[in-house]
XYZ file of C-alpha atoms in Angstrom:
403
model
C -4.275 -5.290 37.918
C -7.115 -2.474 37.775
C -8.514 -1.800 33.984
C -6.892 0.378 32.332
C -8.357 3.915 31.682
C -7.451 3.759 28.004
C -10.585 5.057 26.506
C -10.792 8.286 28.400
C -7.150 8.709 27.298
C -7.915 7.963 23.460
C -11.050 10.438 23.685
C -9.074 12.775 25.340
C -6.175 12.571 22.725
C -8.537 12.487 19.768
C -10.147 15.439 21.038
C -6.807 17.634 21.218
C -5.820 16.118 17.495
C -8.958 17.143 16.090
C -8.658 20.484 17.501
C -5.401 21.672 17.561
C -2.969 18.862 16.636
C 0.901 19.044 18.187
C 3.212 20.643 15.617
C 6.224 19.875 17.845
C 8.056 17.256 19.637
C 7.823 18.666 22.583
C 4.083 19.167 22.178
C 3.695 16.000 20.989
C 5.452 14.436 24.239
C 3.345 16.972 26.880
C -0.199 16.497 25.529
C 0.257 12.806 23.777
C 2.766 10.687 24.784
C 2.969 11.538 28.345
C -0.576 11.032 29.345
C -0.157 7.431 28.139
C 2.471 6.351 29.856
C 0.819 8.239 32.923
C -2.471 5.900 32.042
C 0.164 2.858 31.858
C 1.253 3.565 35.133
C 4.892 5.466 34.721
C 5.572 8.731 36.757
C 7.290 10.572 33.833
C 8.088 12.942 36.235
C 10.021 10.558 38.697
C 13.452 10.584 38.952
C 12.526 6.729 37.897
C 11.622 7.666 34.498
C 14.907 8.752 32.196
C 14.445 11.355 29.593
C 16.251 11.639 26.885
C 18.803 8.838 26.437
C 21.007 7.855 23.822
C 21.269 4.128 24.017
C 22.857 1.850 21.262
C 22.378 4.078 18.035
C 19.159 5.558 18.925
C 17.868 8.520 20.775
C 14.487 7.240 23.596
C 12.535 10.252 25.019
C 11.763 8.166 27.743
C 13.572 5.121 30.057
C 10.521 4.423 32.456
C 12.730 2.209 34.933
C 11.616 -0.117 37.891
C 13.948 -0.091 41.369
C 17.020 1.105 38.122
C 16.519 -1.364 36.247
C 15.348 0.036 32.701
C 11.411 -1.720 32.088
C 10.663 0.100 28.781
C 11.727 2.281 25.950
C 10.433 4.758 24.390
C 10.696 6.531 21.255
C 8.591 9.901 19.728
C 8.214 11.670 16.935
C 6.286 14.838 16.253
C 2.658 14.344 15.447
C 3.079 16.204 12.426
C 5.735 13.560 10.991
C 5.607 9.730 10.266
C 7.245 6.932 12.459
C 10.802 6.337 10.775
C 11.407 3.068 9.673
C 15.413 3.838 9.887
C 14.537 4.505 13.770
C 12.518 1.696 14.162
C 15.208 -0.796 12.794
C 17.653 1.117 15.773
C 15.191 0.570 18.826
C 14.675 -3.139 17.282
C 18.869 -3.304 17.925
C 18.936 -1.571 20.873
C 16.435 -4.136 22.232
C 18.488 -7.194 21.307
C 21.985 -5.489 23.406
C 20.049 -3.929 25.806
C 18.299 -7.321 26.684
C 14.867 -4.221 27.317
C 12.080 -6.154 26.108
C 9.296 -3.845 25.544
C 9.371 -0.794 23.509
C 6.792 1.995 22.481
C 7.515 3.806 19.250
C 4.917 6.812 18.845
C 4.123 10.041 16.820
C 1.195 10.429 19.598
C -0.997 9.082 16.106
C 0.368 5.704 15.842
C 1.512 3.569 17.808
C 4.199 0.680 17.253
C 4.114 -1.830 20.360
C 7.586 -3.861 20.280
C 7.775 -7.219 23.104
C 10.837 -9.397 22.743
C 15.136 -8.902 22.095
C 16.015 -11.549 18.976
C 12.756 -12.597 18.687
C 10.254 -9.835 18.648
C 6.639 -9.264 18.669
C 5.274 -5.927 17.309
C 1.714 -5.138 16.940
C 0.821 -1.332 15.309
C -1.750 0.461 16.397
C -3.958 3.658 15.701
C -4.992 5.873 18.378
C -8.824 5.426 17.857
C -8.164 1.784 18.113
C -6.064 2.109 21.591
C -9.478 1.153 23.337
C -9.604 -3.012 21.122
C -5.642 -3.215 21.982
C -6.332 -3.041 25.938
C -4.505 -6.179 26.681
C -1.442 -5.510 24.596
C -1.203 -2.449 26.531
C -1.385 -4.060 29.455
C 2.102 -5.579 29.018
C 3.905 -2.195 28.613
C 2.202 -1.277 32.431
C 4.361 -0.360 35.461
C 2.502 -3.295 37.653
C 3.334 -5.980 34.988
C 6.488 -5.202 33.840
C 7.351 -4.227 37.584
C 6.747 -7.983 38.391
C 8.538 -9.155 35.515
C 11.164 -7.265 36.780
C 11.069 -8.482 40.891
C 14.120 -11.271 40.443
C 17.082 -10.117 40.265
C 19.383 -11.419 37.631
C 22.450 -11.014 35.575
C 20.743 -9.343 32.289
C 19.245 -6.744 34.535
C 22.452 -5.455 34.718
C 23.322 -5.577 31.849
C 20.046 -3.399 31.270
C 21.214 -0.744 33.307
C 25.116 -0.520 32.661
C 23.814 -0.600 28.493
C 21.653 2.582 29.536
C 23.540 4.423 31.849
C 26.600 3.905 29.823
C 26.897 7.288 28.657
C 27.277 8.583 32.069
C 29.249 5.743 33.096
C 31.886 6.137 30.218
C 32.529 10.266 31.510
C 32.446 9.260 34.851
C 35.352 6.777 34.083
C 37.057 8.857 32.232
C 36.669 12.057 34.611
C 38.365 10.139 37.139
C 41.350 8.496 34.836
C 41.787 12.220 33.779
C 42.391 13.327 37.290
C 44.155 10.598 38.320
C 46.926 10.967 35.788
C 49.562 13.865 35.124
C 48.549 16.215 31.958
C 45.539 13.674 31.502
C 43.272 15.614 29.522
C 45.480 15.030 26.446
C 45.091 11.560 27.057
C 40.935 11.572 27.100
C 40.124 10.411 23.861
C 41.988 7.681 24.818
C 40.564 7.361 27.534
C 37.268 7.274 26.931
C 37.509 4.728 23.675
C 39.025 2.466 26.206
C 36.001 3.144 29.104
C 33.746 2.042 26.247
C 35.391 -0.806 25.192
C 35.718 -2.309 28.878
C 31.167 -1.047 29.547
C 30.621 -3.185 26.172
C 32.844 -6.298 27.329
C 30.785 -6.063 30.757
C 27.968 -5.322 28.838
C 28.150 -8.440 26.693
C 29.420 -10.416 29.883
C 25.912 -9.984 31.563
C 23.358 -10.394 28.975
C 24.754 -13.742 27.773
C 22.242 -16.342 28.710
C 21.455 -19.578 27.612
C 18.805 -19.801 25.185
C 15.209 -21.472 25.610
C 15.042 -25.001 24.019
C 12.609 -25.557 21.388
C 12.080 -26.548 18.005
C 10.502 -23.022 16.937
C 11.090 -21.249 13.199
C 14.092 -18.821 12.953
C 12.363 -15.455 13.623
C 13.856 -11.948 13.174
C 11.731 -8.575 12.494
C 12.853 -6.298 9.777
C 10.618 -2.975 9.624
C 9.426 -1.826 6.230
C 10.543 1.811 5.601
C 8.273 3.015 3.095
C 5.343 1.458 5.029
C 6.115 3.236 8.479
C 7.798 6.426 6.441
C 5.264 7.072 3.928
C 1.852 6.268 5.484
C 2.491 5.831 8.932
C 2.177 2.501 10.562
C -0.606 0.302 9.651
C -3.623 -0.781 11.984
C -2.009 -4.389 13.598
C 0.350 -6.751 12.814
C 1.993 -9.511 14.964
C 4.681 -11.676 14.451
C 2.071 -14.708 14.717
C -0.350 -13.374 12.497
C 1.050 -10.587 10.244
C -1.690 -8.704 8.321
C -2.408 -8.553 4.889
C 0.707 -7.463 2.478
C -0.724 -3.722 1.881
C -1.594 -3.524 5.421
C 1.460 -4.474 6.987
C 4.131 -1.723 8.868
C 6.741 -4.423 9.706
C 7.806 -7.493 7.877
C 8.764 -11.062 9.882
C 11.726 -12.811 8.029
C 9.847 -16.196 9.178
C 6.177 -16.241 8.414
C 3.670 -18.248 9.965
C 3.420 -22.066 9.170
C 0.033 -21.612 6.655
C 1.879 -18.896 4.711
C 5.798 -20.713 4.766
C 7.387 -21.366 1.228
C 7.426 -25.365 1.797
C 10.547 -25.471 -0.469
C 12.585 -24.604 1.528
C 15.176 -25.501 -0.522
C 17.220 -22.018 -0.403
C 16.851 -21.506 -4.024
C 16.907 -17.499 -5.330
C 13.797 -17.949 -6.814
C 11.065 -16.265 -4.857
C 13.491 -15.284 -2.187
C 15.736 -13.342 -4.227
C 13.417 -10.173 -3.345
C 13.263 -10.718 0.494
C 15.940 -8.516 2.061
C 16.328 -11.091 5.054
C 14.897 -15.237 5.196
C 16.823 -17.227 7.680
C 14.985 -20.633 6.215
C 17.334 -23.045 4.795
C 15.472 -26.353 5.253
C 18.394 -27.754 6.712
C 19.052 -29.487 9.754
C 20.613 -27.595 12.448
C 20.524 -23.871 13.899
C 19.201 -22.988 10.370
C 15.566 -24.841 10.864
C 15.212 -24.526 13.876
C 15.576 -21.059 15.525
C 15.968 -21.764 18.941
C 19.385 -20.336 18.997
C 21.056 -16.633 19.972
C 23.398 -15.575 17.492
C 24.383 -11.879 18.165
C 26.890 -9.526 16.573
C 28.208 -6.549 18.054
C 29.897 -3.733 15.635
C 32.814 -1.388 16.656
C 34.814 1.572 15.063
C 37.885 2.649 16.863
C 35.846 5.265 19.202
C 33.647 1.698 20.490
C 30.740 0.507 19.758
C 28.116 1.519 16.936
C 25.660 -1.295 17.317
C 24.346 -4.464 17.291
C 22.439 -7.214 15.799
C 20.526 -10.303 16.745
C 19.102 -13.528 15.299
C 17.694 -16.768 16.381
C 20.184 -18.388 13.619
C 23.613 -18.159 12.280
C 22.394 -17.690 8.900
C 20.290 -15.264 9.484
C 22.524 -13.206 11.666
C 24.747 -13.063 8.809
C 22.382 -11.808 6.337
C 21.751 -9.439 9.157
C 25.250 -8.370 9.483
C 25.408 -7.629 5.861
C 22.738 -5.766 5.700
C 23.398 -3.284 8.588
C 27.576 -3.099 7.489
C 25.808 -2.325 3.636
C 25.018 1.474 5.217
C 28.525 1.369 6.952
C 31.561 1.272 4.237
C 30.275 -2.310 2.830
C 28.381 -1.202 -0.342
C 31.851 -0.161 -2.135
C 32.687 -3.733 -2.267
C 33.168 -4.722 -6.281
C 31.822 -8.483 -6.845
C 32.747 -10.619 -7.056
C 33.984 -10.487 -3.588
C 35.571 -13.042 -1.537
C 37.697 -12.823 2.032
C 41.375 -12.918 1.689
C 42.836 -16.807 1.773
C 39.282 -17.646 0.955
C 38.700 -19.544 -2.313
C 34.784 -19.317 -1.763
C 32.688 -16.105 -3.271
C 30.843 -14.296 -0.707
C 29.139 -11.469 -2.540
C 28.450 -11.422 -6.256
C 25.862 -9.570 -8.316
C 24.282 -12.909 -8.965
C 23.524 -16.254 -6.984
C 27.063 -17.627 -8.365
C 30.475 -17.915 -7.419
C 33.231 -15.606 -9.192
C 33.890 -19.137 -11.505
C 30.210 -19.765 -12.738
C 29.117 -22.424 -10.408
C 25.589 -21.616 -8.373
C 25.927 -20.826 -4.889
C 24.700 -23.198 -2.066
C 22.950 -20.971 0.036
C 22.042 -17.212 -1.433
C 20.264 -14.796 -0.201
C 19.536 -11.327 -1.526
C 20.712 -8.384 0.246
C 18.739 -4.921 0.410
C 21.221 -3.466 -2.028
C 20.759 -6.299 -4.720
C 23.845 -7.637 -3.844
C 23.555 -11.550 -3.278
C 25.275 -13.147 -0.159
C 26.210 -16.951 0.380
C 25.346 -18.154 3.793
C 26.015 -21.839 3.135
C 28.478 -23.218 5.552
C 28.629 -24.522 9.480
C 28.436 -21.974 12.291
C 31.983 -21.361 12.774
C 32.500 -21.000 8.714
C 29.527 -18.013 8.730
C 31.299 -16.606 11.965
C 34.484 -16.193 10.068
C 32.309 -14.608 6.980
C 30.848 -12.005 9.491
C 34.123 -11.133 10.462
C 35.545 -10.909 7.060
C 32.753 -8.809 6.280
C 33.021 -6.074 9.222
C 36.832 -6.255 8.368
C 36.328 -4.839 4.755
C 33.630 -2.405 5.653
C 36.383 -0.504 8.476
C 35.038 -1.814 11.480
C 35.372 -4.983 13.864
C 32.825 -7.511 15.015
C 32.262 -8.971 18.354
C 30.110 -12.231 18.386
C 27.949 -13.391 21.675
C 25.846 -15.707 22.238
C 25.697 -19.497 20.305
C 28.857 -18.138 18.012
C 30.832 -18.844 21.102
C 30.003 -23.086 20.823
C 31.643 -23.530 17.729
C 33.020 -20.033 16.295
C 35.474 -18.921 18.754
């Protein structure tokens, strides 16, 4: 692959924020974000490149896509505002039902490089230091991720029905409308059941067996007042986060030198952490080579999605993403009907006293138990989408021993 031109684009960009920064979006995407993505390679003017696609809870400027097949998202915000870590969080879900492994999040400023679906890699970057990240960039290119993309398989199509869904869904229902006498009082009907049957195929595609390996549970959770505040810090990877004051994005799993070696579960110092899938048990729990994804829908279809490389943590995950969606009303102690075990309580005990095995602090304060096998923390998911109005749809290593 040829070098990149990257530090005629960054002296070029500075040059234009110095003088006369962008004040708008659109702005922001003519003279900032487009120019990279031309420098990476992508014809934003192709009829190869999507603009402005809503895909899995979250709006993407641009869908650069190789022969179809979606290669990258990305996301912009003005120059004049911060990245959102609310927005963030929705491109990190997208990714994981998309299966769309590479994402650029961008205010034309900073620059938040996403690589992975359950498991991600993120790396944040300013624009004068675009020029020391040349071979992260290199990933998000047309020529690599073009070769990535060369064999054809089952999750690239999943990749394009989750993008073109939208159009997909009024296509569907166009047809079913015409097709049927006085259909257009039957559309809404219509269309809830057109995106019911695009998730199901959806879903159907992007199941794949996961990678074998002994590696620690991993899921990214981004730091709002970090990203939202002060924009995103310098660098940060999921390998070697930075320093706590300097860090956009926070890994659930740090590295080995900075792991808790308790392990042991307790509230103690993990009572704070929104998120930990460690347990120190044997199992999915320790070792993270698993795919445990969970798939949310009101009665219009699907709302979103989440993903984790463990059953505990993809239940922590759950609860934390159905606490913003009719969950945070719950009064603890709360436990499942025709279950005798407390699942959410205002402390790490049950709704008789006794501790709970496995607790974990949720982003509201509230405290979750995530002791139990597989299938028992399936069931809690459930239970949990259940009382917050919606149902859940799990993929992935639920199906083993959940369903």
């Amino acid at each position: 692959m040829p070098p990149l031109d990257i530090r005629s684009y960054t002296a070029r960009a500075e040059a234009l924020v110095d003088a006369s920064p962008p004040t708008t979006l659109r702005d922001t995407r003519r003279w900032l974000v487009e120019p990279l993505l031309e420098t990476l390679g992508w014809d934003v003017r192709a009829d190869s490149c999507r603009a402005d696609r809503d895909v899995d809870d979250v709006h993407l400027e641009y869908v650069p896509t190789v022969d179809s097949v979606p290669a990258l998202f990305v996301a912009v915000e003005p120059a004049t505002d911060s990245l959102d870590g609310s927005r963030a969080n929705a491109l990190r879900r997208a990714m994981a039902w998309t299966g769309v492994d590479r994402a650029i999040y961008t205010n034309g400023r900073d620059f938040l490089l996403l690589a992975g679906t359950s498991d991600i890699d993120y790396r944040t970057v300013r624009l004068a230091d675009l020029p020391d990240a040349e071979s992260v960039l290199a990933n998000y290119t047309r020529s690599t991720l073009g070769s990535r993309l060369e064999r054809h398989s089952r999750e690239l199509v999943a990749r394009q029905l989750a993008v073109e869904r939208p159009v997909l869904v009024d296509s569907i229902v166009d047809r079913l409308t015409a097709a049927t006498t006085q259909g257009e009082a039957y559309a809404p009907e219509f269309e809830a059941a057109a995106e019911r049957f695009l998730d199901q195929l959806v879903v159907a595609f992007a199941e794949q067996q996961p990678a074998s390996g002994d590696g620690p549970a991993v899921s990214v959770r981004f730091s709002e007042s970090a990203i939202t505040d002060d924009g995103p810090t310098r660098e940060g990877t999921a390998e070697s986060p930075t320093a706590a004051g300097d860090a956009a994005l926070e890994a659930d799993d740090p590295t080995e030198s900075e792991r808790d070696e308790s392990g042991d579960g307790s509230p103690g110092e993990e009572a704070d952490t929104a998120t930990d899938s460690r347990s120190g048990k044997p199992g999915d729990e320790g070792r993270g080579d698993g795919e445990y994804v969970v798939r949310f829908f009101n009665e219009r279809g699907s709302i979103g999605a989440i993903g984790h490389s463990t059953s505990d943590g993809a239940l922590v995950e759950a609860a934390d993403y159905l606490l913003d969606r009719g969950l945070a009303g719950v009064d603890p102690p709360w436990r499942p009907d025709g279950s005798d075990r407390t699942v959410l309580n205002d402390d790490p005990v049950g709704a008789d006293g006794s501790p709970m095995a496995a607790p974990k602090r949720l982003s509201n304060g509230l405290v979750l138990e995530t002791a139990g096998s597989v299938s028992e923390r399936a069931t809690r998911v459930k239970s949990l989408a259940d009382r917050a109005g919606l149902r859940a749809m799990l993929t992935g290593d639920w199906d083993r021993e959940a369903q």
